[in-house]
Short mmCIF file of C-alpha atoms and ligand atoms in Angstrom, two decimals:
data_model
loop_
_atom_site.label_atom_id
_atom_site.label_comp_id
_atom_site.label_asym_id
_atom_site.label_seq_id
_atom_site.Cartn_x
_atom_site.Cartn_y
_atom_site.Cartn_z
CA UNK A 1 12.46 -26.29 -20.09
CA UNK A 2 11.38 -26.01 -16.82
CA UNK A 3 13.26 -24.39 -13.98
CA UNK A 4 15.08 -26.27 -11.35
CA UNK A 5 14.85 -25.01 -8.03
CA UNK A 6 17.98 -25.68 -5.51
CA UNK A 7 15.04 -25.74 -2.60
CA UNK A 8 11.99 -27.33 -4.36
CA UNK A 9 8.90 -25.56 -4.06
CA UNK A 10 6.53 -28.00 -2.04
CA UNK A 11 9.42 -27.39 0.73
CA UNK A 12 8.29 -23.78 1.17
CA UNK A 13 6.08 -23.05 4.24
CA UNK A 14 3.66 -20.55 3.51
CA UNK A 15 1.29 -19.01 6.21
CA UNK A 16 -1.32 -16.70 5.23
CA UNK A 17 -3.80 -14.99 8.14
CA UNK A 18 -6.43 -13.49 8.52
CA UNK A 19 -8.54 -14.35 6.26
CA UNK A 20 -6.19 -12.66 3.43
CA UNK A 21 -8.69 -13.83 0.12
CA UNK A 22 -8.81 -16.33 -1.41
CA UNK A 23 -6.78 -14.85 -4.58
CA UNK A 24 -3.90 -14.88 -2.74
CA UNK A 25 -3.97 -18.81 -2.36
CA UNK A 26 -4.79 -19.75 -5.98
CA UNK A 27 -2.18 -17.28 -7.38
CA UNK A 28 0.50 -18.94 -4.66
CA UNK A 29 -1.09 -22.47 -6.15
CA UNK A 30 -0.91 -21.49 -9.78
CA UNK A 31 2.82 -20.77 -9.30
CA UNK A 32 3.42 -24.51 -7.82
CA UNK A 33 3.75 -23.27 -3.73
CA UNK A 34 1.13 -24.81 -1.00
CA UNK A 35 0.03 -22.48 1.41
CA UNK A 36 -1.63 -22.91 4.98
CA UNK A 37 -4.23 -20.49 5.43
CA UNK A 38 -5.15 -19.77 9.27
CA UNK A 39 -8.62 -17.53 9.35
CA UNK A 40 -7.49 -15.14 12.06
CA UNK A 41 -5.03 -13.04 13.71
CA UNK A 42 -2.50 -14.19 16.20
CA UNK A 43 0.21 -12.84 18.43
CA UNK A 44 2.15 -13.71 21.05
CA UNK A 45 3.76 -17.85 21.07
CA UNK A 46 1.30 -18.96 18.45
CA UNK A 47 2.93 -16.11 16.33
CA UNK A 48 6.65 -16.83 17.12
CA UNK A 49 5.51 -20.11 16.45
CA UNK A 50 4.67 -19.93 13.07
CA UNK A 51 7.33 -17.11 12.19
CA UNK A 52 9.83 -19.80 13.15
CA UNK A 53 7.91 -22.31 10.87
CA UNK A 54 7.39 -20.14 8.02
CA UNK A 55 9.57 -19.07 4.85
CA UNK A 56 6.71 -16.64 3.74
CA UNK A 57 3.98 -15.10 6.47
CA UNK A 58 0.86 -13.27 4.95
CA UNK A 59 -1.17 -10.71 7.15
CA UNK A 60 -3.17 -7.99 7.16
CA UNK A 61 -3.91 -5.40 9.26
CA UNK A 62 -4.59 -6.72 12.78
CA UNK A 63 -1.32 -8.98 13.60
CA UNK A 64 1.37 -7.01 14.77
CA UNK A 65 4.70 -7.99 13.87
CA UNK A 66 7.34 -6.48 16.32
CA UNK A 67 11.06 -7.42 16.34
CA UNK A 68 10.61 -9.63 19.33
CA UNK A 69 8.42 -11.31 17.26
CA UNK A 70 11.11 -11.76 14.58
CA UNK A 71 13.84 -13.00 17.02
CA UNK A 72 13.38 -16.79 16.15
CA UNK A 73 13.06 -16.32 12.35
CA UNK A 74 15.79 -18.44 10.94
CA UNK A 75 14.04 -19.57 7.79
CA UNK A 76 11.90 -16.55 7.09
CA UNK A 77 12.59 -15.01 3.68
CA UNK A 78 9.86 -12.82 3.01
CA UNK A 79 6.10 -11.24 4.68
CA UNK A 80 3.43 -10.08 3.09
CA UNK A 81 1.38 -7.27 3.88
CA UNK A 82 -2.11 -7.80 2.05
CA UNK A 83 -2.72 -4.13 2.66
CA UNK A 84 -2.19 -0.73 1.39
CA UNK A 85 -0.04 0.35 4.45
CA UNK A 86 3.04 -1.61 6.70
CA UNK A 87 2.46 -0.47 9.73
CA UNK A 88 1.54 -3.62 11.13
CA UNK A 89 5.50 -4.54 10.75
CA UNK A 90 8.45 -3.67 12.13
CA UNK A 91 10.36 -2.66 8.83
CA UNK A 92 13.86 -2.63 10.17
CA UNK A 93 13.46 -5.28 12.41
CA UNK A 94 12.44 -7.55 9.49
CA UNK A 95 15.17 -6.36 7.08
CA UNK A 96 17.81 -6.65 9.56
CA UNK A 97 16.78 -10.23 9.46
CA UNK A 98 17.02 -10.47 5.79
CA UNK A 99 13.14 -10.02 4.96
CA UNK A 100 11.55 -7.96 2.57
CA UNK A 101 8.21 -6.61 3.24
CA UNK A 102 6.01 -6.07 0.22
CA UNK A 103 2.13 -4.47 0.10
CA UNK A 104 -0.50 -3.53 -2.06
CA UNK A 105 -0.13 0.37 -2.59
CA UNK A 106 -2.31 0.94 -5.16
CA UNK A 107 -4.73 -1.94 -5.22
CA UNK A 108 -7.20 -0.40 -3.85
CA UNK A 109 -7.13 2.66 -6.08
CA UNK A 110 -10.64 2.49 -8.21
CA UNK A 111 -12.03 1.43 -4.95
CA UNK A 112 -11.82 5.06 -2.95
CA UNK A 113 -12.26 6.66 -6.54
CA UNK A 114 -15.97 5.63 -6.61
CA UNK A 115 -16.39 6.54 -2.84
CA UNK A 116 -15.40 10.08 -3.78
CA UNK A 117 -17.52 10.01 -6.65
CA UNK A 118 -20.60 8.69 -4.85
CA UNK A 119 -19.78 11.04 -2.00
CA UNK A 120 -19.78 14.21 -4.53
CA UNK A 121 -23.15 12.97 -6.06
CA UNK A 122 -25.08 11.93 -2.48
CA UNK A 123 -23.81 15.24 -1.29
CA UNK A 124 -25.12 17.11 -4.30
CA UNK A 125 -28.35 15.97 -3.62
CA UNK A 126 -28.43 16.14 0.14
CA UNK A 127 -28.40 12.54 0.54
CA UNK A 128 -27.59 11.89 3.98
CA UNK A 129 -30.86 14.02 5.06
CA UNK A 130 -32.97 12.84 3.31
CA UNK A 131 -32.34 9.89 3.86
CA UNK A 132 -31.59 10.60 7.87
CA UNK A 133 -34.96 12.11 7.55
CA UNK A 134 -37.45 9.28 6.11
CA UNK A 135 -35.82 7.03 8.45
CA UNK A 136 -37.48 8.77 11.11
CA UNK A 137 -40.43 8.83 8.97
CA UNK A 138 -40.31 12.52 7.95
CA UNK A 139 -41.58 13.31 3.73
CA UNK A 140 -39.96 15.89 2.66
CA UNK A 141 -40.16 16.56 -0.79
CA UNK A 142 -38.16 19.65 -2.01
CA UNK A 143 -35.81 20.64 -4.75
CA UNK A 144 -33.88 23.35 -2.44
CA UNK A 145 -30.25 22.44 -2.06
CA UNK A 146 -29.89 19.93 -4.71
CA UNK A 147 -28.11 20.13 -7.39
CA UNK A 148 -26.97 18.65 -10.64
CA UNK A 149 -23.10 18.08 -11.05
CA UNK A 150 -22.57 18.57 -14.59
CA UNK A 151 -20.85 21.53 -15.46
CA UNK A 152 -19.84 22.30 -11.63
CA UNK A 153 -16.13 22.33 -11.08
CA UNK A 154 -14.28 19.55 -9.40
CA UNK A 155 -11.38 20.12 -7.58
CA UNK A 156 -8.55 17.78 -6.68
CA UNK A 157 -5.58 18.00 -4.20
CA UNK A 158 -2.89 15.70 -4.34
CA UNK A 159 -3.02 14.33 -8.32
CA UNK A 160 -1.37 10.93 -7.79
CA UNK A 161 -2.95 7.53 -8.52
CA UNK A 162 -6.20 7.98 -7.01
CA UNK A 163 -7.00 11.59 -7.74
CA UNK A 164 -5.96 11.33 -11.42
CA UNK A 165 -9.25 8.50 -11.02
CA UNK A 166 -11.69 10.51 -9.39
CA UNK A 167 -10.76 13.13 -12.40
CA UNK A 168 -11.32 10.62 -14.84
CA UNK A 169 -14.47 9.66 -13.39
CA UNK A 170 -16.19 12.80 -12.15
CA UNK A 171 -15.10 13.92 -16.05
CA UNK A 172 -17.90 10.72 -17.13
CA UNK A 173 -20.98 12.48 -15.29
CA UNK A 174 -20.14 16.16 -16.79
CA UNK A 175 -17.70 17.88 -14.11
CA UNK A 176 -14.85 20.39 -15.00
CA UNK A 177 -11.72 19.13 -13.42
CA UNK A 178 -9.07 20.97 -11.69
CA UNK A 179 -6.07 19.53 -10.07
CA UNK A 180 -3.88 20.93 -7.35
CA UNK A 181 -0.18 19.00 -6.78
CA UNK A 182 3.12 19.55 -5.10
CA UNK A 183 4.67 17.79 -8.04
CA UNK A 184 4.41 18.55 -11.97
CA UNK A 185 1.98 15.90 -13.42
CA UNK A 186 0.38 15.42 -16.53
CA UNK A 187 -3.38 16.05 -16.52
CA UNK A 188 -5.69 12.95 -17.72
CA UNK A 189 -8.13 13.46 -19.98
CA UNK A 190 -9.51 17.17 -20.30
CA UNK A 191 -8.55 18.00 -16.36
CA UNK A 192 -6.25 21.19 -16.15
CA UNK A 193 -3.37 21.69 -13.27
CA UNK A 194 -4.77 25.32 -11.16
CA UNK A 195 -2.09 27.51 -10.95
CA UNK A 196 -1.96 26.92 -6.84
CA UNK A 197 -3.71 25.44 -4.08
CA UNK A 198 -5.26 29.28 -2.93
CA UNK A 199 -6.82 29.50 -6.67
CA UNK A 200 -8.09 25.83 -7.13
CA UNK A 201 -9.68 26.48 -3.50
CA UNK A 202 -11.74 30.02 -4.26
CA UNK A 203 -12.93 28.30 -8.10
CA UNK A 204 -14.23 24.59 -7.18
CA UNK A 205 -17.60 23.53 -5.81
CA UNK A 206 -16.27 20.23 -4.88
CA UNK A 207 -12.95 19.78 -3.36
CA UNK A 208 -11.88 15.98 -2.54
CA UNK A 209 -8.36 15.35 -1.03
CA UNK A 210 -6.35 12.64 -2.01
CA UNK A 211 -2.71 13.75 -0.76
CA UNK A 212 -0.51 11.37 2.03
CA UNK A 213 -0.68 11.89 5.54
CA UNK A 214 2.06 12.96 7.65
CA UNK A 215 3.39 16.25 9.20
CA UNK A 216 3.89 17.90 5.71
CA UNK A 217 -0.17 18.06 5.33
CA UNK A 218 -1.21 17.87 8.65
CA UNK A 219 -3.72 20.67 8.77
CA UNK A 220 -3.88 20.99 4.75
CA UNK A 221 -7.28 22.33 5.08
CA UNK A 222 -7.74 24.68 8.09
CA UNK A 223 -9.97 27.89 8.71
CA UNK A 224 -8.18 30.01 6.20
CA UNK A 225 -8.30 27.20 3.30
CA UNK A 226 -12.44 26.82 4.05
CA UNK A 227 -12.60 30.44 4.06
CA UNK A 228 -11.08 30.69 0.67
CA UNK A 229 -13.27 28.05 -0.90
CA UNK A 230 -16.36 29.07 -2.33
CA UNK A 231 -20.01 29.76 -0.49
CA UNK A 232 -22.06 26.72 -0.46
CA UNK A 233 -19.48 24.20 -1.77
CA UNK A 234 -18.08 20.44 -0.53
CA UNK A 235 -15.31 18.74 1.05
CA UNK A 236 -14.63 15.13 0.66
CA UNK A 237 -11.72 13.83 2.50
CA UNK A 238 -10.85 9.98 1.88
CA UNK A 239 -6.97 10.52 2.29
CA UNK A 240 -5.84 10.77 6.18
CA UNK A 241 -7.82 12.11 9.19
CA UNK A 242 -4.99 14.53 10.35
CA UNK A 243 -5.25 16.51 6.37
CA UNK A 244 -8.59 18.66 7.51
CA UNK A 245 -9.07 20.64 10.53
CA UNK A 246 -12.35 18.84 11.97
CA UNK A 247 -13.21 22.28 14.82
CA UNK A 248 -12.61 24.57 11.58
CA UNK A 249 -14.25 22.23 9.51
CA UNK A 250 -17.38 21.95 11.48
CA UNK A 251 -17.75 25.46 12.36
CA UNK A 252 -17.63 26.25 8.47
CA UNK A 253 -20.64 23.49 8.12
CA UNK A 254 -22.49 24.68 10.91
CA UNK A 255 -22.30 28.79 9.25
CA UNK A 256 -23.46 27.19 6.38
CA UNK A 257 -20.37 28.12 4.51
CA UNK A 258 -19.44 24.43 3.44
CA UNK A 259 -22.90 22.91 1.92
CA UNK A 260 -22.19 19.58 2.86
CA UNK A 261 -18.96 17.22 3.63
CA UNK A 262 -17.64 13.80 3.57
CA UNK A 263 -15.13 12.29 5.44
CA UNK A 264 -14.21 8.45 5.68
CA UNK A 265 -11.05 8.85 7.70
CA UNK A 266 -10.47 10.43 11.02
CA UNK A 267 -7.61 12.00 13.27
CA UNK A 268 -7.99 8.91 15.60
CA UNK A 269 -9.97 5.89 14.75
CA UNK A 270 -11.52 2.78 16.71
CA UNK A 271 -8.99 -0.36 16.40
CA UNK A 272 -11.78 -2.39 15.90
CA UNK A 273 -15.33 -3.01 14.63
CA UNK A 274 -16.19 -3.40 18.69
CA UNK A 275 -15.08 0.02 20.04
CA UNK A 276 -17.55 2.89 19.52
CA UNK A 277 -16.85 5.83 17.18
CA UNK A 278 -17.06 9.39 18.59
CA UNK A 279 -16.16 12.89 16.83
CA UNK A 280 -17.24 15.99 16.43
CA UNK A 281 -18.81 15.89 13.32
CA UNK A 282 -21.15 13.37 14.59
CA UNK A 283 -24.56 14.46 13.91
CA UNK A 284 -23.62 17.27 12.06
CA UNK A 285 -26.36 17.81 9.02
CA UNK A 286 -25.59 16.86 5.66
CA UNK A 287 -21.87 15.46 6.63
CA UNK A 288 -21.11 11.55 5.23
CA UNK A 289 -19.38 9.67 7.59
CA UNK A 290 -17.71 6.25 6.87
CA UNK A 291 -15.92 3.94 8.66
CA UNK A 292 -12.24 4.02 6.70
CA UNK A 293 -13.73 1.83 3.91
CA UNK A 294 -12.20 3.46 1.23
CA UNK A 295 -10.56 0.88 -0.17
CA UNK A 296 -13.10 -2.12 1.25
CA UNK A 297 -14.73 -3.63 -1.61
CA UNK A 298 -13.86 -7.28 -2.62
CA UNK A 299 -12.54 -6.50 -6.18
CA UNK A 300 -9.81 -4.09 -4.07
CA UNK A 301 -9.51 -7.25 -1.37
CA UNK A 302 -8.72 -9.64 -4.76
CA UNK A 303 -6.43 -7.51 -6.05
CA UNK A 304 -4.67 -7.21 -3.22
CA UNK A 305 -4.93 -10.91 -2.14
CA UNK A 306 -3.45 -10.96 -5.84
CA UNK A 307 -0.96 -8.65 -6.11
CA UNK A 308 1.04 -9.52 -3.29
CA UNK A 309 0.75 -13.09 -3.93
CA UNK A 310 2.81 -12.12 -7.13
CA UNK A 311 5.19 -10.26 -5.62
CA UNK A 312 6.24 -12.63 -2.77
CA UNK A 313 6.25 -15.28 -5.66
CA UNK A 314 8.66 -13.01 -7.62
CA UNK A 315 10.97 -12.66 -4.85
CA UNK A 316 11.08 -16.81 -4.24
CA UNK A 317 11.53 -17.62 -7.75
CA UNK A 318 14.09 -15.06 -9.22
CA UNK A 319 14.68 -12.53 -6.12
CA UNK A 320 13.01 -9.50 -7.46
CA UNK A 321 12.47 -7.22 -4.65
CA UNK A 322 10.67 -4.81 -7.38
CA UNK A 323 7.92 -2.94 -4.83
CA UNK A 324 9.96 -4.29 -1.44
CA UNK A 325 9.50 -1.52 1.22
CA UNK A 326 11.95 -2.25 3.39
CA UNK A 327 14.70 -3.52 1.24
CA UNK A 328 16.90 -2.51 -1.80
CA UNK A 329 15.01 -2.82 -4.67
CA UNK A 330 16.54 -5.34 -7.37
CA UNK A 331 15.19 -7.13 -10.37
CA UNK A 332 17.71 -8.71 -12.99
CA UNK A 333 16.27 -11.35 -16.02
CA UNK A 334 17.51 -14.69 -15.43
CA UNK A 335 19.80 -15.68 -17.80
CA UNK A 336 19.12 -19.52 -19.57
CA UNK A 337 22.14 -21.77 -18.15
CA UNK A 338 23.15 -19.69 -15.32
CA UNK A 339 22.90 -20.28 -11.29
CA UNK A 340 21.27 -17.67 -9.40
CA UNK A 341 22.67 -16.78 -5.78
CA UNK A 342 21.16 -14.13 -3.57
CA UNK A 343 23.54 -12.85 -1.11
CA UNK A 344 21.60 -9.97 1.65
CA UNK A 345 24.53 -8.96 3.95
CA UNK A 346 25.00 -5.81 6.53
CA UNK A 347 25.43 -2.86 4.09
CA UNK A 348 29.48 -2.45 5.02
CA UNK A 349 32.43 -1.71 2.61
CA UNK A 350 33.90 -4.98 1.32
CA UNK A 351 30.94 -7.39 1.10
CA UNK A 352 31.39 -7.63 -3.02
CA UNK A 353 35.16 -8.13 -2.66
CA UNK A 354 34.28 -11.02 -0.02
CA UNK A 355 32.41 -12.84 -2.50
CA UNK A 356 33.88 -11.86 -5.44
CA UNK A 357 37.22 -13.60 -3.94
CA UNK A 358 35.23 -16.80 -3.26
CA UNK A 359 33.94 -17.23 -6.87
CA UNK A 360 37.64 -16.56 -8.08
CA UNK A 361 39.02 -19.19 -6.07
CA UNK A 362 36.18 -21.57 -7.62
CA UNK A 363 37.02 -20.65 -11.41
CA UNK A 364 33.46 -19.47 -12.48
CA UNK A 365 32.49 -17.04 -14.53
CA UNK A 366 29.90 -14.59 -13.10
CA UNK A 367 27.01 -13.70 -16.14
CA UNK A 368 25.31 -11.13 -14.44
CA UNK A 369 25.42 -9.11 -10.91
CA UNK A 370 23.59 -6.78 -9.40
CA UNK A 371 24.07 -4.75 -6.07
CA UNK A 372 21.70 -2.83 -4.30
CA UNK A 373 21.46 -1.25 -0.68
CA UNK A 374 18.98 0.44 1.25
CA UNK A 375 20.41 1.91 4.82
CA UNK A 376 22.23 -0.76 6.95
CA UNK A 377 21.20 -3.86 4.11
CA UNK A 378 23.25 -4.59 1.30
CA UNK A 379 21.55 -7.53 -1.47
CA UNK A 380 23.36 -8.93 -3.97
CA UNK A 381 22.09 -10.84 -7.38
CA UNK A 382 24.46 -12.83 -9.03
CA UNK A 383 24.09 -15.30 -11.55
CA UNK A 384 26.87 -17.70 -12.02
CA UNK A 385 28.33 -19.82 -15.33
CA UNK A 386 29.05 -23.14 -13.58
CA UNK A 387 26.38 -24.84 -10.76
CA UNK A 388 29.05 -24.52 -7.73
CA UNK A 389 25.98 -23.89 -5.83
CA UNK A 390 26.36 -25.98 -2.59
CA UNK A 391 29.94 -25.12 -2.12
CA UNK A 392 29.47 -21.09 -2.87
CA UNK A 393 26.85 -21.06 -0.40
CA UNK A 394 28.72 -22.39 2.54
CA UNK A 395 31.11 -20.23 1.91
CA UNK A 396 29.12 -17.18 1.61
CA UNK A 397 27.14 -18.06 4.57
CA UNK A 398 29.61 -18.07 7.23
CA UNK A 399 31.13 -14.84 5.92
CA UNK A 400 30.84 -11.72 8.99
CA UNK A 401 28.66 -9.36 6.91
CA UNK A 402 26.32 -12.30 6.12
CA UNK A 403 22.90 -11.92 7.06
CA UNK A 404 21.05 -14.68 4.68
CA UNK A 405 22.11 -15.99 1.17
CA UNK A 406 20.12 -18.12 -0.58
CA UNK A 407 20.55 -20.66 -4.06
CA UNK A 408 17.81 -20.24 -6.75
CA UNK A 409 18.95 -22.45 -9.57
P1 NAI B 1 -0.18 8.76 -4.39
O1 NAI B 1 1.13 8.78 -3.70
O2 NAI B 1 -0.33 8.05 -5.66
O3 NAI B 1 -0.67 10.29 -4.62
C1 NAI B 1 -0.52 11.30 -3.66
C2 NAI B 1 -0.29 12.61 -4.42
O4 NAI B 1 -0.33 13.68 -3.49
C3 NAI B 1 1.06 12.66 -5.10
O5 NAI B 1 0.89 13.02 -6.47
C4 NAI B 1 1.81 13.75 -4.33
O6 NAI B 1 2.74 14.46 -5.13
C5 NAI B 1 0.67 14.62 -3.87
N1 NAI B 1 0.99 15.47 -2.73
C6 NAI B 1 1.78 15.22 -1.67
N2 NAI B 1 1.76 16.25 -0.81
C7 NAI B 1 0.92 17.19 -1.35
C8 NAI B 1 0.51 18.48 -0.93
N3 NAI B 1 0.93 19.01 0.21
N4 NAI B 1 -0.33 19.15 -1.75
C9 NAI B 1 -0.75 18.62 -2.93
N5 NAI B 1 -0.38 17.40 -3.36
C10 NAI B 1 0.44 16.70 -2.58
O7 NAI B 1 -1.22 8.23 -3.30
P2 NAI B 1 -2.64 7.58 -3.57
O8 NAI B 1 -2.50 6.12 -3.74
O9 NAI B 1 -3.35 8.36 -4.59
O10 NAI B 1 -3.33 7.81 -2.12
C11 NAI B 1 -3.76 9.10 -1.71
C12 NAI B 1 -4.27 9.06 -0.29
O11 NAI B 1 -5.38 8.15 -0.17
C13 NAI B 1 -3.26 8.61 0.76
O12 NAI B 1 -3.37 9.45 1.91
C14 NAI B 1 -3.73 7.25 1.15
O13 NAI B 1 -3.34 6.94 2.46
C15 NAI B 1 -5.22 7.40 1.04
N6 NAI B 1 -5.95 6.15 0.93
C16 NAI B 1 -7.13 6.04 1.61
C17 NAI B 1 -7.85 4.88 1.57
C18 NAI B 1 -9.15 4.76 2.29
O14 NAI B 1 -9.55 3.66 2.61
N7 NAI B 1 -9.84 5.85 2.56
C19 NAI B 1 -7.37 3.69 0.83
C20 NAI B 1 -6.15 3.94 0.06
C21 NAI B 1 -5.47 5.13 0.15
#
């Protein structure tokens, strides 16, 4: 039997910017929602405008959402990030208005994988010469410098989702794989942990970097690191621009120490396509440098578009916040027969004894609930014997610690 909805679906006012793909849409219309899709980013009125509109907003990167932005969001339940980051949100601002924020961590995770891969190869070979070099119409034919991979020794710092890839991948064209990790983890296929960072850095030809950013490896890689890595070996960086050293890091190219480097992210970078790109390794030899497009390919963009789509769609139908960054994290299986209610409240003592009293009062049973907090929000799943929906939720709704409470079924 289908599901009833207390607030049918084709009431829901979705807004998705930016040109977020196409995925996202189809999934939203597979699931029964309608969305409005506007191509571009917006900001000031035209953005309050729609936040006051809209139950769920979709960006990506380039519309800012502060809590000004958020003061006029009476109906907003939930935003989308279709990226791998938040920044682009005020997180606190939107919880404190009841609104989980979900993204796509991982989406793009096979994406950067190859880019590591093809850096290691095009390195190998001295790629970005050669080819720097017939463009200006120079032949130069010459097997000095170039290697093969297979059988050189890979090694990877910061073993999460996407280095555990690049091991699995640089395993494929013959490489011996190391791995280097704050945090036990279970090598993939035939990759081995190195006892420490010091040791994985003197043994590996290749070393590609795929921890967080942040203070705790700002610097990771500085003059003593490259000076413990071997003679004539590689650095790929695709993680954040403030993990390598960039002076210590082009002095060690320009010795001749490192063979060759890649880096697609940068201490600072443009904002957009329009501003120019300077930095010192700019016209350094044998150094690949790409624009932060790690994770731009359109199979990472769908699976984004995707995977958010299916998590905002979670939240509307049963209230999961599974994956919410901003929010307690709850996910409870709907029970057949029972009446969901979804209470998100300031995180003080009392709220469950508030409720709690209400449903008393009303003679219900309560199947199933489940109460999560995260800092100053408290949300609360509860699923109900008897459909005393309307009533419960006027009553909940005009309680102190109430910040939004919603009826599912
Ligand atoms: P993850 O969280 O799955 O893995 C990171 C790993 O690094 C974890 O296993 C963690 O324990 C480890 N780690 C943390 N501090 C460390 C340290 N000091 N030394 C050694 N290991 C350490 O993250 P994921 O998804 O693999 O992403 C890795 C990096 O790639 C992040 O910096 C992310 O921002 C970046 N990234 C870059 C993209 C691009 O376009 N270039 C796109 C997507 C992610």
């Amino acid at each position: 039997m289908a599901t009833k909805y207390s607030f049918p679906k084709d009431k829901i006012k979705i807004y998705l910017l930016e040109k977020i793909h196409p995925a996202a849409a189809e999934t939203f219309e597979q699931a029964g929602y309608s969305v409005s899709c506007i191509p571009k980013a917006i900001q000031g009125k035209e953005l309050t405008d729609i936040i006051e509109d809209a139950h769920i907003l979709g960006v990506r990167s380039r519309t800012r959402i502060t809590s000004d932005d958020l003061a006029n969001s009476r109906r907003l339940l939930s935003i989308g990030c279709f990226t791998v980051g938040t920044d682009q949100v005020d997180l606190p601002a939107a919880a404190k208005v009841g609104a989980p924020v979900f993204n796509a961590p991982h989406s793009s995770t096979r994406s950067v994988a190859e880019l590591s891969l093809a850096n290691l190869l095009s390195l190998a070979r001295q790629m970005p010469e050669r080819s720097a070099k017939m463009h200006q119409g120079v032949w130069e034919k010459s097997a000095d410098g170039s290697h093969e991979v297979r059988g050189k020794t890979l090694g990877i710092i910061g073993y999460g989702h996407i280095g555990q890839q690049v091991g699995l991948l640089a395993e494929a064209v013959g490489l011996n794989v190391y791995f280097y990790d704050i945090l036990k983890k279970l090598p993939l296929g035939r990759a081995s942990a190195a006892e420490d960072l010091q040791s994985l850095l003197k043994m590996s030809d290749f070393i590609s970097l795929h921890v967080p950013g942040g203070e705790e490896t700002r610097n990771l890689i500085g003059a003593s690191e490259l000076a413990l890595m071997k003679k004539g070996s590689y650095l790929i960086n695709l993680s954040r621009g403030n993990v390598v050293d960039l002076e210590a890091a082009r002095e060690a190219l320009l010795s001749g120490h490192l063979m060759g480097a890649g880096f697609d992210v940068y201490p600072s970078e443009p904002a957009g396509n329009s501003d120019g790109f300077e930095n010192i390794l700019c016209g350094v030899p044998n150094v690949i440098l790409t624009p932060h497009i790690g994770g731009s390919t359109e199979e990472a963009q769908k699976n984004i578009g995707r995977e958010v789509a299916e998590s905002l769609i979670a939240y509307l139908d049963n209230g999961s916040t599974e994956g919410a960054v901003n929010f307690p994290r709850v996910h409870l299986p709907s029970f057949p027969n029972s009446h969901r209610i979804l209470y998100v409240h300031h995180n003080v003592p009392g709220a469950l004894n508030d409720i709690n009293q209400i449903i008393a009062e009303l003679d219900v049973n309560i199947d199933s609930q489940y109460l999560s907090t995260y800092g100053d929000i408290g949300y609360l799943i509860m699923d109900l014997n008897k459909s005393v929906s309307d009533e419960v939720r006027e009553r909940i709704s005009v309680l102190p610690k109430a910040i939004k409470t919603r009826i599912l079924f």
